[in-house]
PDB file of C-alpha atoms in Angstrom:
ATOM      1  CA  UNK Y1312      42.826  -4.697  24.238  1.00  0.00           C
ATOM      2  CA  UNK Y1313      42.954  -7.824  26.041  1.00  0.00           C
ATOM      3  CA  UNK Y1314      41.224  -8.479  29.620  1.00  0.00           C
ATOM      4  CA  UNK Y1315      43.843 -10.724  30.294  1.00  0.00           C
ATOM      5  CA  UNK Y1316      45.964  -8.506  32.942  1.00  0.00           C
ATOM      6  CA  UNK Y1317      49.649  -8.225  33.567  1.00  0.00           C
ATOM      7  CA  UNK Y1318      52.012  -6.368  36.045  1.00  0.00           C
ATOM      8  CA  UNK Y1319      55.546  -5.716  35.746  1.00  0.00           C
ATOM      9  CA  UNK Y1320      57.072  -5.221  38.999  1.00  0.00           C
ATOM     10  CA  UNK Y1321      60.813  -3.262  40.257  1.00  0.00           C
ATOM     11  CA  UNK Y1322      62.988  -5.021  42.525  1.00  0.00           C
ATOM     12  CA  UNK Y1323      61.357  -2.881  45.435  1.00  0.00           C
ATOM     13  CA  UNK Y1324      58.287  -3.943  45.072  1.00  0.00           C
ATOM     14  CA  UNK Y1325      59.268  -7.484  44.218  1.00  0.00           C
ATOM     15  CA  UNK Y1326      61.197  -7.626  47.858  1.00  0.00           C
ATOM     16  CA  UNK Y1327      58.427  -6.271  49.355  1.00  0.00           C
ATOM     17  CA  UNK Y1328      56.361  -9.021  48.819  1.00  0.00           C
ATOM     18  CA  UNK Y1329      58.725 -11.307  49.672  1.00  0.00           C
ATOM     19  CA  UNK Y1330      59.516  -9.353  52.938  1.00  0.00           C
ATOM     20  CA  UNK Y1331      55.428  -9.783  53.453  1.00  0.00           C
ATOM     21  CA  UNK Y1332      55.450 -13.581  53.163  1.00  0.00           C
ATOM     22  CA  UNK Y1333      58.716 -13.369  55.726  1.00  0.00           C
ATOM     23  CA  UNK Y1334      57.209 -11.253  58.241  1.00  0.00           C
ATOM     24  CA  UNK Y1335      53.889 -13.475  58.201  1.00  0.00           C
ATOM     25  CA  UNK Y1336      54.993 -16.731  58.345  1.00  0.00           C
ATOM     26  CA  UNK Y1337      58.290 -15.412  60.610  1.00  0.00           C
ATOM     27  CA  UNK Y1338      60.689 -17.241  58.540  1.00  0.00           C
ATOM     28  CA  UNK Y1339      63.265 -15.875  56.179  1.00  0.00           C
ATOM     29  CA  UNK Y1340      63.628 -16.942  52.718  1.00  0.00           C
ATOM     30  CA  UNK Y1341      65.867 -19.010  53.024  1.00  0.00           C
ATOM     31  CA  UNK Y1342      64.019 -21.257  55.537  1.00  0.00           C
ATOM     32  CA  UNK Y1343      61.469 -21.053  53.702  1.00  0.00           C
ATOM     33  CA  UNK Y1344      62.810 -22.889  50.818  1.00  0.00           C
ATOM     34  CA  UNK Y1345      64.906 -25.524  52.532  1.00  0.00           C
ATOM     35  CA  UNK Y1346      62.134 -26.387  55.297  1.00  0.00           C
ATOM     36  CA  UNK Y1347      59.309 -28.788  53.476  1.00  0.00           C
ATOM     37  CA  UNK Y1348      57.569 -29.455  56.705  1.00  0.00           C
ATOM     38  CA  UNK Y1349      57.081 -25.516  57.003  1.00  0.00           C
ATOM     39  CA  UNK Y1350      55.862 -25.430  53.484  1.00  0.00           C
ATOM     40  CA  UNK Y1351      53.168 -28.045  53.859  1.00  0.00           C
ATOM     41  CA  UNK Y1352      51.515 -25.991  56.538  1.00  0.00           C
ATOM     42  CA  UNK Y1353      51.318 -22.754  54.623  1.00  0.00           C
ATOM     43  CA  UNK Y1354      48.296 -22.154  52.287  1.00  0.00           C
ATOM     44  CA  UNK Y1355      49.342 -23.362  48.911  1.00  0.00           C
ATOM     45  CA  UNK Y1356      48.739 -20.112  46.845  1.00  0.00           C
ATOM     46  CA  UNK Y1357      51.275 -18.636  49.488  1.00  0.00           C
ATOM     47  CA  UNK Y1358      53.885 -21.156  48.785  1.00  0.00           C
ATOM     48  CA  UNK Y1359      53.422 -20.427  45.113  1.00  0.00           C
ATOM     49  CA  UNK Y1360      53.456 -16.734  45.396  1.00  0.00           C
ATOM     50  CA  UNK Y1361      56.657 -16.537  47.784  1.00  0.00           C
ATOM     51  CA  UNK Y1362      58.458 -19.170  45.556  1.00  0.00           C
ATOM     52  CA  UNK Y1363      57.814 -17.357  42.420  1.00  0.00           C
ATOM     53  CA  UNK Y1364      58.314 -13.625  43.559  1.00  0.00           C
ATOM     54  CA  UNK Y1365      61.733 -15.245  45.188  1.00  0.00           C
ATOM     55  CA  UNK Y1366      62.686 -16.428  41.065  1.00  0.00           C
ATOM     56  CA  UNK Y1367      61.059 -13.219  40.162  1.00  0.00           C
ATOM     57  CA  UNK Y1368      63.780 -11.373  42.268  1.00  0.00           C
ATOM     58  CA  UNK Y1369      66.818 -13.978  41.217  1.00  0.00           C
ATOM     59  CA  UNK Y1370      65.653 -13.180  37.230  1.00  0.00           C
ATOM     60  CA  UNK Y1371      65.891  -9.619  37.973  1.00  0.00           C
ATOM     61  CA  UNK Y1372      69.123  -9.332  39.411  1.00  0.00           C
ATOM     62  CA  UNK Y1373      70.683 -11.400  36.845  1.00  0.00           C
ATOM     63  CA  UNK Y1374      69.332  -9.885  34.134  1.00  0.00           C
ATOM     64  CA  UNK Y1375      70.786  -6.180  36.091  1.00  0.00           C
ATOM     65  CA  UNK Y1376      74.280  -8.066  36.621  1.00  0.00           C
ATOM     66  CA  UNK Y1377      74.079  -8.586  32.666  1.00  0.00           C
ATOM     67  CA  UNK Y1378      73.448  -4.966  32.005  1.00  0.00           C
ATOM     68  CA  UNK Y1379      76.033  -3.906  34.559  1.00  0.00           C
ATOM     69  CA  UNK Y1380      78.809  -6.190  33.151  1.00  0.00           C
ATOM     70  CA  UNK Y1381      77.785  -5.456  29.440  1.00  0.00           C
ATOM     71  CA  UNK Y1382      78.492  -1.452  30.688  1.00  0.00           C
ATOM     72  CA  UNK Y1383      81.423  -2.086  32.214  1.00  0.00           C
ATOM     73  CA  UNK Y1384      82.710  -3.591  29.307  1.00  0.00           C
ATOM     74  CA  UNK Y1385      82.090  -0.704  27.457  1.00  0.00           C
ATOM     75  CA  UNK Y1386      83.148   2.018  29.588  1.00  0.00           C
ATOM     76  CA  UNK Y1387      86.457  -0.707  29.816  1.00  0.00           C
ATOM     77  CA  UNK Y1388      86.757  -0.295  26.329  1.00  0.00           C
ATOM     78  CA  UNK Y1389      86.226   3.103  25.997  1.00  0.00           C
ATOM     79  CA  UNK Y1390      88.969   4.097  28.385  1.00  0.00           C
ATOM     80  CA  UNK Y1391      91.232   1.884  27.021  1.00  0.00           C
ATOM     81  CA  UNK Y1392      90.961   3.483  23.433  1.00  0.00           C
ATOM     82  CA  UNK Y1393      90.843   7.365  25.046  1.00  0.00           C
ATOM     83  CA  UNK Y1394      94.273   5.997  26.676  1.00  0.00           C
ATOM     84  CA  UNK Y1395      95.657   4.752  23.312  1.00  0.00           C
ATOM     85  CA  UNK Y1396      94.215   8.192  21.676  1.00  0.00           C
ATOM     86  CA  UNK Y1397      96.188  10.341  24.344  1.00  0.00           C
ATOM     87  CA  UNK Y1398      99.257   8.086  23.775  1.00  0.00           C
ATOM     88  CA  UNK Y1399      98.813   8.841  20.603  1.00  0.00           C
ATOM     89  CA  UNK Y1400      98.911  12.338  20.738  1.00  0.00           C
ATOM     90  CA  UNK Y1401     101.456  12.334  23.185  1.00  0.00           C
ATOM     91  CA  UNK Y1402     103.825  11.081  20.784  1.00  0.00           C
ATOM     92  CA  UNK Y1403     102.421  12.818  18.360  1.00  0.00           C
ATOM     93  CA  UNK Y1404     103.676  15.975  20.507  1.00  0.00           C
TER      94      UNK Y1404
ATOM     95  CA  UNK R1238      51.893 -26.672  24.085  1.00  0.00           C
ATOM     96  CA  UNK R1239      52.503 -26.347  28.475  1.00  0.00           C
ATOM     97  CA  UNK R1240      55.583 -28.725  27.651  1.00  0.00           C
ATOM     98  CA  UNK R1241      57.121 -27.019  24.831  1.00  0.00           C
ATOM     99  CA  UNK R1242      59.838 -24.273  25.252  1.00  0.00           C
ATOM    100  CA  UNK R1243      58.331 -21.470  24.818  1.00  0.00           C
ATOM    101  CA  UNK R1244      58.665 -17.178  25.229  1.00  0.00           C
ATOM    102  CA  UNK R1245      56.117 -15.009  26.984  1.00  0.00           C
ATOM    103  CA  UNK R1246      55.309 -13.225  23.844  1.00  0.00           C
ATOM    104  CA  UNK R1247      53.599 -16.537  22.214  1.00  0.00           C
ATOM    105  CA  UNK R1248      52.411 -17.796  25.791  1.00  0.00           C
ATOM    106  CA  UNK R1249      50.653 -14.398  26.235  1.00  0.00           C
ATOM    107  CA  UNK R1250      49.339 -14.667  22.449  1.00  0.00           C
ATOM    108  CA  UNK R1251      47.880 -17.730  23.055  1.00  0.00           C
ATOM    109  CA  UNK R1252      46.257 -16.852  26.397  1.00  0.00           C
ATOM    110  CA  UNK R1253      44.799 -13.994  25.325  1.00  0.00           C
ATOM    111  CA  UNK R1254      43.221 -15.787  21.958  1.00  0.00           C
ATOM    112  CA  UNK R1255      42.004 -19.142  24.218  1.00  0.00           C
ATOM    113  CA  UNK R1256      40.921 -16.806  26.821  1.00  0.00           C
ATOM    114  CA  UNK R1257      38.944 -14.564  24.441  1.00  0.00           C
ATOM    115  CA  UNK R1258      37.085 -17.936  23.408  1.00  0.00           C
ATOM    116  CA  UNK R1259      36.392 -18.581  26.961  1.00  0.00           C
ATOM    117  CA  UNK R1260      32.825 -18.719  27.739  1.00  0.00           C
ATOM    118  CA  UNK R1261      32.527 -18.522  31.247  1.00  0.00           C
ATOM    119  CA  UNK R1262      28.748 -19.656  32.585  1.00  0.00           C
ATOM    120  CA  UNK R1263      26.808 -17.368  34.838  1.00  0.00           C
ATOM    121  CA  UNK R1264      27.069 -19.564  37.833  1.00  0.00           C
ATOM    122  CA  UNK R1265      30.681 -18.670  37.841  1.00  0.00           C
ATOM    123  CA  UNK R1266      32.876 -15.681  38.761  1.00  0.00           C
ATOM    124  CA  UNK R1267      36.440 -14.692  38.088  1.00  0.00           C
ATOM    125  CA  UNK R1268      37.561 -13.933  41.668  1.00  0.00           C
ATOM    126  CA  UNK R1269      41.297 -13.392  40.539  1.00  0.00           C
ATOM    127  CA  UNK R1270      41.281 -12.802  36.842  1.00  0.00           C
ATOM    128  CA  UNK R1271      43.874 -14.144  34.999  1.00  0.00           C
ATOM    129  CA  UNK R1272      47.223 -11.887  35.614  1.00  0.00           C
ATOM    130  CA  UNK R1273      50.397 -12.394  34.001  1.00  0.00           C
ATOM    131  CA  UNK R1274      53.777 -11.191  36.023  1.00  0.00           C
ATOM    132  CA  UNK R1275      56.731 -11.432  33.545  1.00  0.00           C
ATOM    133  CA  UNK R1276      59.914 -10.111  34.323  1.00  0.00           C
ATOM    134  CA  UNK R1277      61.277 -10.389  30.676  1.00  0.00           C
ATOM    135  CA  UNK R1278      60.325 -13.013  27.717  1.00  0.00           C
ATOM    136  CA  UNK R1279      61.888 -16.431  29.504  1.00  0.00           C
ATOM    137  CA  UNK R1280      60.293 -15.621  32.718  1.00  0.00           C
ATOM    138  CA  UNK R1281      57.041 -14.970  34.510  1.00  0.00           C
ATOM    139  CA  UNK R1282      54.097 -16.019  36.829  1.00  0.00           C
ATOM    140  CA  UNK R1283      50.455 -15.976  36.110  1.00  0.00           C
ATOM    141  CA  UNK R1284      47.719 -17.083  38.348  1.00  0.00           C
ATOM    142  CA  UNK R1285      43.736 -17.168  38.276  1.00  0.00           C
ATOM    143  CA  UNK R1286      40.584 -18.224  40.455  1.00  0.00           C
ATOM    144  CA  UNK R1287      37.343 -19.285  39.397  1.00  0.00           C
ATOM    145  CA  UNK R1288      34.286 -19.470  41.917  1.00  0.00           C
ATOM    146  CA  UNK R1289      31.231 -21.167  41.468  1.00  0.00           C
ATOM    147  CA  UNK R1290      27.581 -20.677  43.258  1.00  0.00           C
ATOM    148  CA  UNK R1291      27.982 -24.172  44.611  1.00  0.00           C
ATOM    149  CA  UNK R1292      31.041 -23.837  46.633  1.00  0.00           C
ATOM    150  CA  UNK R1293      33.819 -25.010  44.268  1.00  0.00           C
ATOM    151  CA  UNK R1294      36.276 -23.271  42.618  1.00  0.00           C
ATOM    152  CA  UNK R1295      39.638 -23.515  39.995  1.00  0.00           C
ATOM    153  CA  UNK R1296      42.764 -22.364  40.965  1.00  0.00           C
ATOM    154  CA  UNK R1297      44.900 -22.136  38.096  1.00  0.00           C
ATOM    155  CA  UNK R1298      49.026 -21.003  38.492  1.00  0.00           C
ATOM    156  CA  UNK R1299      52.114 -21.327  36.409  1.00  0.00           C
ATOM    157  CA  UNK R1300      55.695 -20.240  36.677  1.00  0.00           C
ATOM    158  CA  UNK R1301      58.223 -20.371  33.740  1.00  0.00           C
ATOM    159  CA  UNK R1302      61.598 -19.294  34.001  1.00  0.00           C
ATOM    160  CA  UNK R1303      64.594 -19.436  31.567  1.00  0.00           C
ATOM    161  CA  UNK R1304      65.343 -22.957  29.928  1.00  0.00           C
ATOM    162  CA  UNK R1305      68.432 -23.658  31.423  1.00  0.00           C
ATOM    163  CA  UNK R1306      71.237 -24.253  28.451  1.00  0.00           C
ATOM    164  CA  UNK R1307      68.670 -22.567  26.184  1.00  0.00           C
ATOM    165  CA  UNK R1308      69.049 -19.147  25.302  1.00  0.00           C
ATOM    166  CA  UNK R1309      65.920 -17.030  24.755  1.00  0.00           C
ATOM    167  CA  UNK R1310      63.737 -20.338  25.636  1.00  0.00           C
ATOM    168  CA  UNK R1311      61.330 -20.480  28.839  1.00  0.00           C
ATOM    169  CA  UNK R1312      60.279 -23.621  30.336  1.00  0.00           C
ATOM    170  CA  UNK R1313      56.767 -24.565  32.802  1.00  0.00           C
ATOM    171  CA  UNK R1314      58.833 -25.045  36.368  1.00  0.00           C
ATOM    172  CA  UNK R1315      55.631 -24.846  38.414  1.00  0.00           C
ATOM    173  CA  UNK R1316      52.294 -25.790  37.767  1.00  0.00           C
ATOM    174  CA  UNK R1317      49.206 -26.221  39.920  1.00  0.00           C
ATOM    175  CA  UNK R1318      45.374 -26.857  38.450  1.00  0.00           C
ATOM    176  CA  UNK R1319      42.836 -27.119  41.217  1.00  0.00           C
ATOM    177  CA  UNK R1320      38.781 -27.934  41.423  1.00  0.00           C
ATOM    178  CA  UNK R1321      37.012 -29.013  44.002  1.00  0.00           C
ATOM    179  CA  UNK R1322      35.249 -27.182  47.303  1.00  0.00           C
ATOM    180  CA  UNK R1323      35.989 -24.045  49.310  1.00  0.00           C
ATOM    181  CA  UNK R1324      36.640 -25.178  52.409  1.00  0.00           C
ATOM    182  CA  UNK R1325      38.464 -22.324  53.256  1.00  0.00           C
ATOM    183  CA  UNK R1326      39.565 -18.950  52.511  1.00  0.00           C
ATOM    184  CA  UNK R1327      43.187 -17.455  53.068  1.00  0.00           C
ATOM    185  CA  UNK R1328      42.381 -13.999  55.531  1.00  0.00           C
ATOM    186  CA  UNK R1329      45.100 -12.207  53.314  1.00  0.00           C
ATOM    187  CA  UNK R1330      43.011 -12.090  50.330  1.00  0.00           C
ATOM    188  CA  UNK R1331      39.771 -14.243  50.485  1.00  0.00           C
ATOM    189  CA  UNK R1332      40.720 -16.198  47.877  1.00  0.00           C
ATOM    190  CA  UNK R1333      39.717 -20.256  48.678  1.00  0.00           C
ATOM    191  CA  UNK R1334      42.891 -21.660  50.381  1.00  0.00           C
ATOM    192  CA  UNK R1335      44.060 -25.215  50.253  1.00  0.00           C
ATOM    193  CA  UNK R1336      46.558 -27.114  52.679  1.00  0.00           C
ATOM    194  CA  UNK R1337      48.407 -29.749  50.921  1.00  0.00           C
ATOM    195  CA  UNK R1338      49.313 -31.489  53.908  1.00  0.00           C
ATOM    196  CA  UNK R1339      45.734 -31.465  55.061  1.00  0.00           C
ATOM    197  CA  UNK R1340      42.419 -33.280  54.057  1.00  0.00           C
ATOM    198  CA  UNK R1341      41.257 -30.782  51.916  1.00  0.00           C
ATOM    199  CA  UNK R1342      38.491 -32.241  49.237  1.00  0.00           C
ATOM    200  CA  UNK R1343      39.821 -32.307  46.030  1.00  0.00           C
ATOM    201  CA  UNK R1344      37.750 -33.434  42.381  1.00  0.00           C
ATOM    202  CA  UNK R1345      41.121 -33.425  40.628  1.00  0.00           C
ATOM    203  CA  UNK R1346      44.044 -31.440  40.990  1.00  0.00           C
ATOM    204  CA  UNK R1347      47.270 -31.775  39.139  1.00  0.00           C
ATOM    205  CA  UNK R1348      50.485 -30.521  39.966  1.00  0.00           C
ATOM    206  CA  UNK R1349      54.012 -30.534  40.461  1.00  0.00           C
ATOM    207  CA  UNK R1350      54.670 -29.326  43.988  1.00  0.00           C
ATOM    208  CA  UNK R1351      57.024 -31.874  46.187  1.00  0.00           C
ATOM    209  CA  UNK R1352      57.419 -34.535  43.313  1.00  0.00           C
ATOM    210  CA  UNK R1353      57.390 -34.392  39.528  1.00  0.00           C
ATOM    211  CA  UNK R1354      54.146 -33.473  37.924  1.00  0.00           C
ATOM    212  CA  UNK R1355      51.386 -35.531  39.272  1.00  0.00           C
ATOM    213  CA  UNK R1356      47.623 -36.152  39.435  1.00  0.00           C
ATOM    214  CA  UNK R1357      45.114 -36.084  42.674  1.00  0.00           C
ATOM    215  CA  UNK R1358      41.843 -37.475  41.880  1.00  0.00           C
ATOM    216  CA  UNK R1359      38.552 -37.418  43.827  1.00  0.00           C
ATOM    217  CA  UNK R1360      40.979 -37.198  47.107  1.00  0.00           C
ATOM    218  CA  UNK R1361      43.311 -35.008  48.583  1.00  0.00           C
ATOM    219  CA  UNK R1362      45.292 -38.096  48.595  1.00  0.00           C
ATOM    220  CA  UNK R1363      47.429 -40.566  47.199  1.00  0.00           C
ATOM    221  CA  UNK R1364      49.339 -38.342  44.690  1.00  0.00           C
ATOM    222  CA  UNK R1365      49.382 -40.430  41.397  1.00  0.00           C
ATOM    223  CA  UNK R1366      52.138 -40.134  39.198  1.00  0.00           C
ATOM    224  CA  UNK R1367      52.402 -40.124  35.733  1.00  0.00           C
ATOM    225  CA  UNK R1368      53.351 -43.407  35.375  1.00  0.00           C
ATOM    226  CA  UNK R1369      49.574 -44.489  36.684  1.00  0.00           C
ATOM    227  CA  UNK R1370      48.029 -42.405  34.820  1.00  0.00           C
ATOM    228  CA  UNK R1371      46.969 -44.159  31.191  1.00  0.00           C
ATOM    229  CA  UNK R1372      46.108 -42.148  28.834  1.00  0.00           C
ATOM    230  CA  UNK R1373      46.716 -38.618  29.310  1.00  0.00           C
ATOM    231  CA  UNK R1374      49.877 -36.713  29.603  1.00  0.00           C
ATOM    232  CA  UNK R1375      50.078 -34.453  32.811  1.00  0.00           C
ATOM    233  CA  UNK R1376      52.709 -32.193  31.353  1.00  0.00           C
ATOM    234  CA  UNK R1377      50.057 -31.476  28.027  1.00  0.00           C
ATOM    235  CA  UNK R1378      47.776 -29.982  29.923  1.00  0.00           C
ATOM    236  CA  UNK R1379      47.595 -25.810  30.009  1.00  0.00           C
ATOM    237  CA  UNK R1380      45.473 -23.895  32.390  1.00  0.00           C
ATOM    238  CA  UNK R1381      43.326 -23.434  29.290  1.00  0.00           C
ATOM    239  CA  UNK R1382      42.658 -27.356  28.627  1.00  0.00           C
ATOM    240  CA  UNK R1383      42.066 -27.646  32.385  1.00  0.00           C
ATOM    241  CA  UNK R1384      39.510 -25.075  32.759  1.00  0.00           C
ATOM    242  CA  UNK R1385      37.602 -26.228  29.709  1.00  0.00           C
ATOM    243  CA  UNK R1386      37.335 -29.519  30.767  1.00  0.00           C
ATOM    244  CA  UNK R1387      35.767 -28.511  34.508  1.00  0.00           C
ATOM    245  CA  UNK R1388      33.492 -26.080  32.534  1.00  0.00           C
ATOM    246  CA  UNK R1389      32.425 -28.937  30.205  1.00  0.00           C
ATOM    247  CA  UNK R1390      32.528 -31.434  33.091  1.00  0.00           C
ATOM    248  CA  UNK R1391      29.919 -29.221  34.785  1.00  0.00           C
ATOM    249  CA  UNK R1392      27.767 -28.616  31.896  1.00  0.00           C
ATOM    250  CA  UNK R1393      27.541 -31.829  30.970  1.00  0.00           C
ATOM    251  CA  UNK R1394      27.627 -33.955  34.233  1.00  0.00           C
ATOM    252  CA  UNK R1395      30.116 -36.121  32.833  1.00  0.00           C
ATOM    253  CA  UNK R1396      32.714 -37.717  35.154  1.00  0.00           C
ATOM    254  CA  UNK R1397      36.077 -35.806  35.062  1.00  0.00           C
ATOM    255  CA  UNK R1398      38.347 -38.591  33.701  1.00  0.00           C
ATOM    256  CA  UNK R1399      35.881 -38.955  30.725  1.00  0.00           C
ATOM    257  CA  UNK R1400      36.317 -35.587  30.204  1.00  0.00           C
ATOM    258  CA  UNK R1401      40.458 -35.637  30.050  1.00  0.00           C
ATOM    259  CA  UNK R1402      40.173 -39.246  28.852  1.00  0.00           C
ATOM    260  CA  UNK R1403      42.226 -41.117  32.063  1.00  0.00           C
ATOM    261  CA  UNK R1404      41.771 -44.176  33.513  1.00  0.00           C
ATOM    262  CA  UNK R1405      43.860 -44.725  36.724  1.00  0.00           C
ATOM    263  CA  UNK R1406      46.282 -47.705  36.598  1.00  0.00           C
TER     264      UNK R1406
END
């Protein structure tokens, strides 16, 4: 086994980091990205962190939106062919 | 290989065989092993701190995310290789912390934070882009290639662009 570690984080816990880095530097996000004089006064390793948990997050919900639309398709699909089965039978009847 | 596309299966293959070859020298400690965060195969983090008994360290981080235009392809969209002193530590997690708008001490640093990717040399300033920097290519270099070089820099007392083969236009 490798001694090289690895974490996979939820969506919880990714926000909660992210809600950490808010709550110490008193910023939001947002600010956070768009203010480079704010960024060049916070350690560097914290800059790092907050931008990459923040991709971390974006990757995440993209990759659920996928899964969601990808279902809905399905279930879209599926209802759609039940309703042409029932019509089916209906004028089978 | 840092400026290839790439997946997190082959990055993590080849981490794990270069850092299985690592020899790291007693005067050094792993204060944040090496830790991979992936979120699927075009997209993680990894960072990883080296001390040494005389007051320097290596700070090695990466971020790849999906290769935009490219499916199933992840690309190096942040990269920061760090040695030179602790001069200080950040309270959160006593790691050494650096300021890049400070006056930090740097040996060499490269990175691409603010500006494409980018050299520091000897000084926490000027930031020396590629395009002065003759004969080596910033975006070739891993967190592997960097942290062999200080290691060998170290052993053998050889100045740092020697050891990555630079010379500063």
């Amino acid at each position: 086994m490798s001694p090289v570690r690895e974490q996979f984080l939820t969506l919880l816990e990714v926000e909660a980091v992210i809600h950490k880095f808010e709550e110490k530097y008193h910023v939001s996000t947002t600010e956070f990205l768009t203010n480079t004089a704010l960024r060049a006064k916070m350690f560097d390793d914290d800059v790092f962190q907050w931008e990459a948990f923040n991709a971390h997050r974006d990757e995440l919900e993209r990759v659920a939106e996928e899964v969601r639309s990808a279902y809905l398709g399905s279930v879209k699909k599926s209802t759609d062919e039940t309703h042409s089965a029932n019509n089916n039978l209906a004028l089978a009847a | 290989m840092a400026q290839l596309g790439t997946t997190y299966g082959k990055h993590r293959a080849y981490a794990d065989s270069e850092y299985d070859a690592l020899a790291i020298p007693s005067d050094c400690t792993e204060t944040l092993k090496l830790i991979f965060t992936p979120v699927n195969d075009v997209a993680w983090s990894s960072r990883w701190y080296l001390e040494f008994t005389d007051g320097k360290y290596i700070r090695a981080v990466e971020r790849f995310q999906r290769w935009p235009g490219l499916t199933g392809i992840a690309k190096r969209m942040t990269v920061a290789y760090h040695y030179g002193d602790i001069v200080r530590r950040n309270p959160d997690d006593n790691l050494p912390g650096y300021l890049s708008a400070g006056t930090d001490q740097v040996d060499i640093r490269i990175d691409n934070i603010c500006m494409p990717i980018h050299l520091h040399y000897q000084s926490q300033n000027p930031h020396i882009p590629q395009s002065s920097v003759i004969g080596l290519d910033l975006e070739s270099v891993d967190m592997f290639i960097f942290v062999k070089g200080i290691l060998k820099h170290r052993d053998t007392k050889k100045p740092l662009n020697s050891i990555f083969k630079f010379k500063i236009r």
